mmCIF file of C-alpha atoms in Angstrom:
data_model
loop_
_atom_site.group_PDB
_atom_site.id
_atom_site.type_symbol
_atom_site.label_atom_id
_atom_site.label_comp_id
_atom_site.label_asym_id
_atom_site.label_seq_id
_atom_site.Cartn_x
_atom_site.Cartn_y
_atom_site.Cartn_z
ATOM 1 C CA UNK A 10 87.408 108.607 104.558
ATOM 2 C CA UNK A 11 87.661 108.165 100.522
ATOM 3 C CA UNK A 12 84.230 106.480 98.745
ATOM 4 C CA UNK A 13 83.654 105.483 94.613
ATOM 5 C CA UNK A 14 80.242 104.252 93.694
ATOM 6 C CA UNK A 15 79.261 103.285 90.693
ATOM 7 C CA UNK A 16 75.968 105.345 89.462
ATOM 8 C CA UNK A 17 73.260 103.823 87.211
ATOM 9 C CA UNK A 18 74.156 105.107 84.098
ATOM 10 C CA UNK A 19 77.556 103.604 84.348
ATOM 11 C CA UNK A 20 76.043 100.073 85.117
ATOM 12 C CA UNK A 21 73.628 100.750 81.855
ATOM 13 C CA UNK A 22 77.117 101.721 79.425
ATOM 14 C CA UNK A 23 78.780 98.366 80.916
ATOM 15 C CA UNK A 24 75.754 96.556 80.545
ATOM 16 C CA UNK A 25 75.294 97.416 76.945
ATOM 17 C CA UNK A 26 79.038 96.755 75.894
ATOM 18 C CA UNK A 27 78.975 93.294 77.409
ATOM 19 C CA UNK A 28 75.842 92.483 75.680
ATOM 20 C CA UNK A 29 74.501 89.018 75.944
ATOM 21 C CA UNK A 30 76.860 88.544 79.287
ATOM 22 C CA UNK A 31 75.065 91.750 80.875
ATOM 23 C CA UNK A 32 74.347 89.379 84.167
ATOM 24 C CA UNK A 33 78.359 89.676 84.545
ATOM 25 C CA UNK A 34 78.037 93.713 84.930
ATOM 26 C CA UNK A 35 78.088 93.252 88.800
ATOM 27 C CA UNK A 36 81.228 91.373 88.981
ATOM 28 C CA UNK A 37 83.237 93.608 86.420
ATOM 29 C CA UNK A 38 82.086 96.528 88.605
ATOM 30 C CA UNK A 39 83.673 94.797 91.732
ATOM 31 C CA UNK A 40 86.539 93.806 90.362
ATOM 32 C CA UNK A 41 87.120 97.011 88.790
ATOM 33 C CA UNK A 42 85.977 99.351 92.013
ATOM 34 C CA UNK A 43 88.209 97.069 94.318
ATOM 35 C CA UNK A 44 91.575 97.537 91.616
ATOM 36 C CA UNK A 45 90.842 101.290 91.606
ATOM 37 C CA UNK A 46 90.832 101.260 95.410
ATOM 38 C CA UNK A 47 94.064 99.580 95.802
ATOM 39 C CA UNK A 48 95.733 102.112 93.517
ATOM 40 C CA UNK A 49 93.822 104.947 95.309
ATOM 41 C CA UNK A 50 95.336 104.185 98.323
ATOM 42 C CA UNK A 51 99.192 103.652 96.777
ATOM 43 C CA UNK A 52 98.456 107.040 94.598
ATOM 44 C CA UNK A 53 97.632 108.603 98.144
ATOM 45 C CA UNK A 54 100.344 107.524 100.442
ATOM 46 C CA UNK A 55 102.838 107.919 97.412
ATOM 47 C CA UNK A 56 101.505 111.765 97.491
ATOM 48 C CA UNK A 57 101.782 112.078 101.060
ATOM 49 C CA UNK A 58 105.234 111.014 100.917
ATOM 50 C CA UNK A 59 105.962 113.873 98.771
ATOM 51 C CA UNK A 60 104.362 116.482 100.906
ATOM 52 C CA UNK A 61 105.170 115.289 104.322
ATOM 53 C CA UNK A 62 108.377 113.529 105.826
ATOM 54 C CA UNK A 63 106.789 110.754 107.226
ATOM 55 C CA UNK A 64 107.494 107.299 105.967
ATOM 56 C CA UNK A 65 105.084 105.901 103.386
ATOM 57 C CA UNK A 66 104.577 103.160 105.919
ATOM 58 C CA UNK A 67 102.841 104.978 108.307
ATOM 59 C CA UNK A 68 100.260 106.170 105.992
ATOM 60 C CA UNK A 69 99.566 102.427 104.306
ATOM 61 C CA UNK A 70 99.084 101.407 108.401
ATOM 62 C CA UNK A 71 96.702 103.771 108.794
ATOM 63 C CA UNK A 72 94.537 102.939 105.504
ATOM 64 C CA UNK A 73 92.083 100.272 105.233
ATOM 65 C CA UNK A 74 90.184 99.201 101.886
ATOM 66 C CA UNK A 75 86.981 98.501 102.375
ATOM 67 C CA UNK A 76 86.262 96.300 99.366
ATOM 68 C CA UNK A 77 83.046 96.107 96.896
ATOM 69 C CA UNK A 78 81.108 93.229 96.201
ATOM 70 C CA UNK A 79 78.622 92.522 94.009
ATOM 71 C CA UNK A 80 75.548 93.132 95.906
ATOM 72 C CA UNK A 81 77.537 96.763 97.200
ATOM 73 C CA UNK A 82 79.187 98.166 94.488
ATOM 74 C CA UNK A 83 81.296 100.671 96.885
ATOM 75 C CA UNK A 84 84.043 100.710 98.196
ATOM 76 C CA UNK A 85 86.193 102.933 100.140
ATOM 77 C CA UNK A 86 89.728 103.766 101.765
ATOM 78 C CA UNK A 87 89.047 104.729 105.581
ATOM 79 C CA UNK A 88 92.466 106.953 107.483
ATOM 80 C CA UNK A 89 92.095 106.285 110.872
ATOM 81 C CA UNK A 90 94.593 106.797 113.667
ATOM 82 C CA UNK A 91 95.622 109.839 116.258
ATOM 83 C CA UNK A 92 98.284 112.210 115.579
ATOM 84 C CA UNK A 93 101.805 111.147 114.768
ATOM 85 C CA UNK A 94 104.369 112.159 117.056
ATOM 86 C CA UNK A 95 107.202 114.905 116.093
ATOM 87 C CA UNK A 96 109.589 112.016 116.226
ATOM 88 C CA UNK A 97 107.738 110.178 113.269
ATOM 89 C CA UNK A 98 108.809 113.270 110.893
ATOM 90 C CA UNK A 99 112.722 114.411 109.841
ATOM 91 C CA UNK A 100 113.523 116.163 113.294
ATOM 92 C CA UNK A 101 116.523 117.325 114.773
ATOM 93 C CA UNK A 102 117.202 117.560 118.638
ATOM 94 C CA UNK A 103 117.957 120.601 120.195
ATOM 95 C CA UNK A 104 120.987 121.856 122.331
ATOM 96 C CA UNK A 105 121.214 119.865 125.411
ATOM 97 C CA UNK A 106 122.850 122.819 127.392
ATOM 98 C CA UNK A 107 120.719 125.722 129.165
ATOM 99 C CA UNK A 108 120.017 128.467 126.101
ATOM 100 C CA UNK A 109 120.871 126.284 123.479
ATOM 101 C CA UNK A 110 118.626 126.207 120.425
ATOM 102 C CA UNK A 111 115.071 124.378 120.305
ATOM 103 C CA UNK A 112 114.399 120.804 118.936
ATOM 104 C CA UNK A 113 113.580 121.061 115.400
ATOM 105 C CA UNK A 114 110.700 119.359 113.233
ATOM 106 C CA UNK A 115 110.382 119.109 109.300
ATOM 107 C CA UNK A 116 106.955 117.743 108.735
ATOM 108 C CA UNK A 117 105.584 119.251 105.255
ATOM 109 C CA UNK A 118 108.780 118.943 103.592
ATOM 110 C CA UNK A 119 109.324 122.735 103.662
ATOM 111 C CA UNK A 120 112.730 122.588 106.061
ATOM 112 C CA UNK A 121 113.154 121.781 109.351
ATOM 113 C CA UNK A 122 111.955 124.405 111.778
ATOM 114 C CA UNK A 123 112.448 125.387 115.879
ATOM 115 C CA UNK A 124 109.805 124.038 118.090
ATOM 116 C CA UNK A 125 109.151 127.213 120.202
ATOM 117 C CA UNK A 126 105.809 128.205 121.991
ATOM 118 C CA UNK A 127 104.612 131.296 122.449
ATOM 119 C CA UNK A 128 106.090 131.950 125.826
ATOM 120 C CA UNK A 129 109.040 131.009 124.399
ATOM 121 C CA UNK A 130 109.568 127.254 125.633
ATOM 122 C CA UNK A 131 112.010 125.805 123.311
ATOM 123 C CA UNK A 132 111.242 121.654 122.384
ATOM 124 C CA UNK A 133 113.689 119.303 122.946
ATOM 125 C CA UNK A 134 113.846 115.175 122.924
ATOM 126 C CA UNK A 135 113.795 113.297 125.639
ATOM 127 C CA UNK A 136 112.603 109.381 125.601
ATOM 128 C CA UNK A 137 112.621 109.019 122.337
ATOM 129 C CA UNK A 138 109.974 111.936 122.203
ATOM 130 C CA UNK A 139 109.796 115.401 121.052
ATOM 131 C CA UNK A 140 108.764 117.205 124.475
ATOM 132 C CA UNK A 141 108.202 120.712 125.634
ATOM 133 C CA UNK A 142 107.629 122.465 129.072
ATOM 134 C CA UNK A 143 103.686 123.725 129.696
ATOM 135 C CA UNK A 144 105.037 126.407 131.897
ATOM 136 C CA UNK A 145 107.743 127.959 133.697
ATOM 137 C CA UNK A 146 108.289 124.502 136.015
ATOM 138 C CA UNK A 147 110.506 121.797 134.908
ATOM 139 C CA UNK A 148 107.044 119.531 134.965
ATOM 140 C CA UNK A 149 104.664 118.943 133.546
ATOM 141 C CA UNK A 150 105.858 118.116 129.773
ATOM 142 C CA UNK A 151 103.313 117.681 126.634
ATOM 143 C CA UNK A 152 104.619 115.535 123.570
ATOM 144 C CA UNK A 153 104.445 117.306 120.713
ATOM 145 C CA UNK A 154 102.295 115.828 117.542
ATOM 146 C CA UNK A 155 101.586 116.985 113.923
ATOM 147 C CA UNK A 156 97.977 116.252 112.470
ATOM 148 C CA UNK A 157 96.523 112.786 112.435
ATOM 149 C CA UNK A 158 97.065 110.690 109.236
ATOM 150 C CA UNK A 159 92.583 111.287 108.400
ATOM 151 C CA UNK A 160 93.653 114.971 108.022
ATOM 152 C CA UNK A 161 96.984 114.742 106.087
ATOM 153 C CA UNK A 162 95.070 112.002 103.916
ATOM 154 C CA UNK A 163 92.443 114.616 103.259
ATOM 155 C CA UNK A 164 94.738 117.646 102.454
ATOM 156 C CA UNK A 165 96.519 115.337 100.096
ATOM 157 C CA UNK A 166 93.687 113.997 98.505
ATOM 158 C CA UNK A 167 92.179 117.454 98.112
ATOM 159 C CA UNK A 168 95.884 118.729 96.680
ATOM 160 C CA UNK A 169 96.902 120.970 99.316
ATOM 161 C CA UNK A 170 100.402 121.070 100.956
ATOM 162 C CA UNK A 171 101.947 122.203 97.842
ATOM 163 C CA UNK A 172 100.754 119.091 95.626
ATOM 164 C CA UNK A 173 100.257 119.273 91.988
ATOM 165 C CA UNK A 174 96.711 118.568 92.152
ATOM 166 C CA UNK A 175 93.768 116.979 93.813
ATOM 167 C CA UNK A 176 93.472 113.383 93.392
ATOM 168 C CA UNK A 177 89.663 112.742 92.593
ATOM 169 C CA UNK A 178 90.423 112.851 89.235
ATOM 170 C CA UNK A 179 93.432 110.936 88.450
ATOM 171 C CA UNK A 180 91.476 107.931 90.643
ATOM 172 C CA UNK A 181 88.244 108.216 88.424
ATOM 173 C CA UNK A 182 90.301 108.154 85.463
ATOM 174 C CA UNK A 183 91.627 104.815 87.033
ATOM 175 C CA UNK A 184 88.348 103.685 87.624
ATOM 176 C CA UNK A 185 87.201 103.992 83.971
ATOM 177 C CA UNK A 186 90.204 102.314 82.636
ATOM 178 C CA UNK A 187 89.922 99.632 85.063
ATOM 179 C CA UNK A 188 86.069 99.073 83.784
ATOM 180 C CA UNK A 189 87.780 98.925 80.397
ATOM 181 C CA UNK A 190 89.906 96.503 80.910
ATOM 182 C CA UNK A 191 87.235 94.161 83.178
ATOM 183 C CA UNK A 192 85.086 94.404 80.220
ATOM 184 C CA UNK A 193 87.846 93.344 77.813
ATOM 185 C CA UNK A 194 88.295 89.878 79.578
ATOM 186 C CA UNK A 195 85.470 89.249 79.708
ATOM 187 C CA UNK A 196 84.232 90.034 75.971
ATOM 188 C CA UNK A 197 87.661 88.792 74.200
#
């Protein structure tokens, strides 16, 4: 969960800029924080698209915004969801003949890598999923998964996974710009 709150010093600064209309400060903050939350979700999804091979739509569906109100000037971007199946990422099926190559997947934009367990079991596609045998027997099978969306969002937000940097500063910058724009709307 990524949360941005307005602190007391920022509130006093905005009230000072608004002058006689300082009673509108909570509305200004609410609008600015909510716009920043929408921008943050978009920024995170775009960064995730650069770091992972999963489609941006997959991230947006798992990120919900809790909007700020005039009484509660806190907005949050919450990510939820289970680990995604490997099929949601760039992948290639293994060769079906015995002894062929294993299925391969590219989760983090680092190139396709063959999926082979530590015991040497090769992954394969079956019924629209990438699976692997648990032991030497034909069954049971396990479906292969990646990290969960919240974990991927966390890594993107912190600037891991080959990203240029953390997203905290750009989002803070967006909040300041949105506050200035909202003040201009009211003051004129």
